[in-house]
Coordinates of C-alpha atoms in Angstrom, one line a residue:
Chain A
M24 CA -7.5 -23.5 -27.1
E25 CA -9.5 -25.7 -24.7
L26 CA -13.1 -26.6 -25.2
D27 CA -14.6 -24.0 -22.8
D28 CA -12.3 -21.1 -23.5
Q29 CA -15.0 -19.5 -25.7
Y30 CA -17.6 -19.7 -22.9
F31 CA -15.3 -18.3 -20.3
M32 CA -14.1 -15.5 -22.5
Q33 CA -17.7 -14.6 -23.2
Q34 CA -18.1 -14.3 -19.5
A35 CA -15.1 -11.9 -19.3
L36 CA -16.7 -9.9 -22.2
K37 CA -19.9 -9.6 -20.1
E38 CA -17.8 -8.1 -17.3
A39 CA -16.2 -5.7 -19.8
Q40 CA -19.7 -4.7 -21.0
K41 CA -20.7 -3.9 -17.4
A42 CA -17.6 -1.7 -17.1
L43 CA -18.6 0.1 -20.3
E44 CA -22.1 0.8 -18.8
E45 CA -20.5 2.2 -15.7
E46 CA -18.2 4.5 -17.8
E47 CA -15.1 2.6 -16.9
V48 CA -12.5 1.4 -19.4
P49 CA -14.2 -1.8 -20.6
V50 CA -12.0 -4.6 -19.5
G51 CA -13.4 -7.7 -17.8
A52 CA -11.9 -10.9 -16.4
V53 CA -12.9 -14.2 -14.9
V54 CA -10.8 -16.8 -13.1
V55 CA -11.6 -20.5 -13.6
V56 CA -10.5 -23.6 -11.8
G57 CA -11.8 -27.1 -12.6
G58 CA -14.3 -25.8 -15.1
R59 CA -15.8 -23.4 -12.5
I60 CA -15.7 -19.6 -12.4
I61 CA -14.4 -18.6 -9.0
A62 CA -13.9 -14.8 -9.6
R63 CA -15.5 -12.2 -11.9
A64 CA -14.3 -8.6 -12.1
H65 CA -14.2 -5.6 -14.3
N66 CA -12.2 -2.4 -14.3
L67 CA -13.2 0.0 -11.5
T68 CA -10.4 2.6 -11.6
E69 CA -12.9 5.5 -11.9
R70 CA -15.4 4.4 -9.3
L71 CA -12.7 3.5 -6.8
R72 CA -10.4 6.4 -7.9
D73 CA -7.6 3.8 -7.7
V74 CA -5.2 3.1 -10.5
T75 CA -4.7 -0.4 -9.1
A76 CA -8.3 -1.4 -9.6
H77 CA -7.8 -3.2 -12.9
A78 CA -10.0 -6.2 -13.7
E79 CA -7.1 -8.6 -13.4
M80 CA -6.0 -7.3 -10.0
Q81 CA -9.4 -7.7 -8.5
A82 CA -9.9 -11.1 -10.1
I83 CA -6.6 -12.3 -8.6
T84 CA -7.5 -11.0 -5.1
A85 CA -11.0 -12.5 -5.3
A86 CA -9.7 -15.9 -6.6
A87 CA -7.1 -16.1 -3.9
D88 CA -9.8 -15.3 -1.3
F89 CA -12.0 -18.1 -2.7
I90 CA -9.1 -20.6 -2.8
N91 CA -7.9 -19.4 0.6
G92 CA -4.3 -19.4 -0.6
K93 CA -2.2 -16.9 -2.4
Y94 CA -1.0 -19.1 -5.3
L95 CA -3.6 -19.7 -8.0
V96 CA -2.5 -23.2 -8.7
G97 CA -4.6 -24.9 -11.5
C98 CA -6.3 -21.6 -12.4
T99 CA -6.9 -19.9 -15.7
L100 CA -7.5 -16.1 -16.0
Y101 CA -9.5 -15.0 -19.0
V102 CA -9.3 -11.3 -19.7
T103 CA -10.5 -9.2 -22.5
L104 CA -7.4 -7.1 -23.0
E105 CA -3.7 -7.9 -22.8
P106 CA -2.6 -7.3 -19.2
C107 CA -0.5 -4.2 -18.5
I108 CA 2.9 -4.4 -16.7
M109 CA 1.3 -4.1 -13.2
C110 CA -1.2 -6.9 -13.9
A111 CA 1.5 -9.1 -15.5
G112 CA 3.6 -8.6 -12.4
A113 CA 0.7 -9.7 -10.2
L114 CA 0.0 -12.7 -12.5
F115 CA 3.7 -13.6 -12.2
W116 CA 3.4 -13.7 -8.4
S117 CA 0.2 -15.7 -8.5
Q118 CA 1.8 -18.5 -10.5
L119 CA -1.4 -19.4 -12.2
D120 CA -1.6 -22.1 -14.9
R121 CA -2.9 -20.1 -17.9
V122 CA -3.7 -16.6 -19.0
V123 CA -6.0 -16.2 -22.0
F124 CA -6.4 -12.7 -23.3
A125 CA -8.6 -11.4 -26.1
A126 CA -7.4 -8.1 -27.7
S127 CA -3.7 -7.1 -27.7
D128 CA -2.6 -3.8 -26.3
S129 CA 0.3 -2.6 -28.4
K130 CA 0.8 0.5 -26.2
R131 CA 0.5 -0.7 -22.6
G132 CA 0.6 -4.5 -22.9
F133 CA 3.2 -6.6 -21.0
L134 CA 4.4 -8.4 -24.1
Q135 CA 5.9 -5.4 -25.9
A136 CA 7.4 -4.3 -22.6
G137 CA 9.4 -7.6 -22.5
V138 CA 7.8 -8.5 -19.1
F139 CA 7.5 -12.3 -18.4
L140 CA 4.9 -14.2 -16.5
H141 CA 5.9 -17.2 -14.3
P142 CA 7.6 -20.0 -16.2
K143 CA 4.6 -22.2 -15.1
T144 CA 2.1 -20.0 -16.8
K145 CA 1.0 -20.6 -20.4
V146 CA -0.3 -17.6 -22.4
Q147 CA -2.8 -17.6 -25.2
S148 CA -4.4 -14.7 -27.1
G149 CA -6.8 -13.6 -29.8
L150 CA -10.0 -15.3 -28.8
F151 CA -12.9 -12.8 -29.3
A152 CA -10.2 -10.1 -29.9
N153 CA -12.5 -8.1 -32.2
E154 CA -15.4 -8.1 -29.7
A155 CA -13.1 -7.0 -27.0
K156 CA -11.6 -4.2 -29.2
V157 CA -15.0 -2.9 -30.3
L158 CA -15.9 -2.3 -26.6
I159 CA -12.7 -0.4 -25.9
D160 CA -12.8 1.6 -29.2
S161 CA -16.4 2.6 -28.4
F162 CA -15.4 3.8 -25.0
F163 CA -12.6 5.9 -26.2
S164 CA -14.5 7.3 -29.2
K165 CA -17.3 8.4 -26.8
K166 CA -14.6 10.0 -24.5
R167 CA -13.2 12.0 -27.3
K168 CA -16.6 13.5 -28.2
Chain B
M13 CA 18.1 13.9 -1.6
E14 CA 15.8 16.3 0.0
L15 CA 15.9 17.5 3.6
D16 CA 13.3 15.2 5.0
D17 CA 14.0 12.1 3.0
Q18 CA 15.8 10.5 6.0
Y19 CA 12.9 11.1 8.3
F20 CA 10.4 9.6 5.8
M21 CA 12.5 6.6 5.0
Q22 CA 12.8 5.9 8.7
Q23 CA 9.0 5.9 8.9
A24 CA 9.0 3.4 6.0
L25 CA 11.5 1.3 7.9
K26 CA 9.2 1.3 10.9
E27 CA 6.5 -0.2 8.7
A28 CA 9.0 -2.8 7.5
Q29 CA 9.8 -3.7 11.1
K30 CA 6.0 -4.2 11.8
A31 CA 5.9 -6.6 8.9
L32 CA 8.8 -8.5 10.3
E33 CA 7.1 -8.8 13.6
E34 CA 4.0 -10.2 11.8
E35 CA 6.2 -12.7 9.9
E36 CA 5.6 -10.9 6.6
V37 CA 8.4 -10.2 4.1
P38 CA 9.6 -6.9 5.8
V39 CA 9.0 -4.2 3.3
G40 CA 7.4 -0.9 4.4
A41 CA 6.2 2.2 2.5
V42 CA 4.9 5.7 3.2
V43 CA 3.5 8.3 0.8
V44 CA 4.2 12.0 1.5
V45 CA 2.7 15.1 0.0
G46 CA 3.6 18.7 1.2
G47 CA 5.7 17.3 4.0
R48 CA 2.9 15.2 5.4
I49 CA 2.5 11.4 5.5
I50 CA -0.8 10.5 3.9
A51 CA -0.4 6.7 3.8
R52 CA 1.6 4.1 5.7
A53 CA 1.7 0.4 4.7
H54 CA 3.6 -2.8 5.0
N55 CA 3.6 -6.0 3.2
L56 CA 0.6 -8.2 4.1
T57 CA 0.8 -11.0 1.5
E58 CA 0.7 -13.7 4.1
R59 CA -2.0 -12.3 6.4
L60 CA -4.3 -11.5 3.4
R61 CA -3.2 -14.5 1.4
D62 CA -2.9 -12.1 -1.6
V63 CA 0.1 -11.7 -3.8
T64 CA -1.0 -8.2 -4.6
A65 CA -0.8 -7.0 -1.0
H66 CA 2.7 -5.4 -1.3
A67 CA 3.4 -2.4 0.8
E68 CA 3.5 -0.1 -2.3
M69 CA 0.2 -1.3 -3.7
Q70 CA -1.6 -0.6 -0.4
A71 CA 0.2 2.7 0.0
I72 CA -0.9 3.8 -3.5
T73 CA -4.5 2.8 -2.8
A74 CA -4.6 4.5 0.6
A75 CA -3.0 7.7 -0.7
A76 CA -5.4 7.9 -3.6
D77 CA -8.2 7.5 -1.1
F78 CA -6.8 10.3 1.0
I79 CA -6.4 12.6 -2.0
N80 CA -9.7 11.5 -3.4
G81 CA -8.2 11.2 -6.8
K82 CA -6.4 8.4 -8.6
Y83 CA -3.3 10.4 -9.7
L84 CA -0.8 11.0 -6.9
V85 CA 0.3 14.4 -8.1
G86 CA 2.9 16.0 -5.9
C87 CA 3.4 12.8 -3.9
T88 CA 6.6 10.9 -3.0
L89 CA 6.6 7.2 -2.2
Y90 CA 9.3 6.0 0.2
V91 CA 9.8 2.3 0.2
T92 CA 12.4 0.1 1.9
L93 CA 13.0 -2.2 -1.1
E94 CA 13.2 -1.6 -4.8
P95 CA 9.7 -2.1 -6.2
C96 CA 8.9 -5.3 -8.2
I97 CA 7.4 -5.2 -11.7
M98 CA 3.8 -5.2 -10.4
C99 CA 4.4 -2.3 -8.1
A100 CA 6.4 -0.4 -10.7
G101 CA 3.5 -0.8 -13.1
A102 CA 1.1 0.6 -10.4
L103 CA 3.5 3.5 -9.7
F104 CA 3.6 4.2 -13.5
W105 CA -0.2 4.5 -13.5
S106 CA -0.2 6.7 -10.4
Q107 CA 2.0 9.3 -12.0
L108 CA 3.5 10.4 -8.7
D109 CA 6.4 12.8 -8.5
R110 CA 9.1 10.8 -6.8
V111 CA 10.0 7.2 -5.7
V112 CA 12.7 6.8 -3.1
F113 CA 13.7 3.3 -2.3
A114 CA 16.3 2.0 0.1
A115 CA 17.7 -1.5 -0.8
S116 CA 18.0 -2.7 -4.4
D117 CA 16.4 -6.0 -5.4
S118 CA 18.7 -7.5 -8.0
K119 CA 16.3 -10.5 -8.5
R120 CA 12.8 -9.1 -8.6
G121 CA 13.4 -5.3 -8.9
F122 CA 11.9 -3.3 -11.7
L123 CA 15.2 -1.7 -12.8
Q124 CA 16.9 -4.9 -13.9
A125 CA 13.6 -5.9 -15.7
G126 CA 13.9 -2.8 -17.8
V127 CA 10.5 -1.5 -16.6
F128 CA 10.0 2.3 -16.6
L129 CA 8.1 4.5 -14.3
H130 CA 6.1 7.5 -15.7
P131 CA 8.4 10.1 -17.3
K132 CA 7.2 12.6 -14.7
T133 CA 8.5 10.4 -11.9
K134 CA 12.0 10.8 -10.4
V135 CA 13.7 7.8 -8.9
Q136 CA 16.3 7.8 -6.1
S137 CA 17.8 5.0 -4.1
G138 CA 20.3 3.8 -1.5
L139 CA 19.1 5.8 1.5
F140 CA 19.2 3.4 4.6
A141 CA 19.8 0.6 2.1
N142 CA 21.8 -1.4 4.7
E143 CA 19.1 -1.0 7.4
A144 CA 16.4 -2.2 4.9
K145 CA 18.6 -5.1 3.8
V146 CA 19.3 -6.3 7.3
L147 CA 15.6 -6.6 8.0
I148 CA 15.0 -8.7 4.8
D149 CA 18.1 -10.9 5.4
S150 CA 17.0 -11.6 8.9
F151 CA 13.6 -12.6 7.7
F152 CA 14.9 -15.0 5.1
S153 CA 17.6 -16.5 7.3
K154 CA 14.9 -17.2 9.9
K155 CA 12.7 -18.8 7.2
R156 CA 15.5 -21.1 6.2
K157 CA 16.0 -22.4 9.8

């Protein structure tokens, strides 16, 4: 893990917290390049009534807009939950440098599905996994009530 | 194949033709429910500088907006090329009834990647495959010049 990974994942957790407050599945993401956050996003599938409005998808689009180029060269995406197949597919196309995710998703995560990111992209996981999982568990336990 | 599949795939091909004219990878899609087209889209990754702007992603978002619900119940997506992993992931979340694609994509298609759509979703392929492939081949042969 790099020096600032903790800080950036905390920022992604703040985004997840916002999602929770808005009754969205609490997943947050930030995109960083050169030590600077260029995109922040959280899941908005309920508000937008759009299954594609995952935190990662919005972060990719916002980061590409900021960079003014579709390839996220030099960028790292921090996300609080292991990306799903859709988001992993988008991350593949974006060719970013690194993906750091917090909690694993054994049901819908891309790793168990055998989906690969771009060969250029390094993947790391586990940072603040408990904090990320607590948010998600609290969302679903509230839902079930 | 159902009675109107030919007509709807021709509409998707028209979208792909528009993409070609705009120097985008020529892939087009329409979403149909109850015999009516509720979304039309073509690839806009170059214009929007956004790797997520595939025809299918835009069609899913537009159809959900039309329906005012995130699940595309009763809907069929017609697309001129086999969806990639990202788009297949989005189609999974959308839980639509059917996906009909024209040309196969042996390199980036979801089938060879072993990715599954929702168990509710039927998949059919091959309708106007040649027409769809001619558009894509003409795009890439022009690119190489």
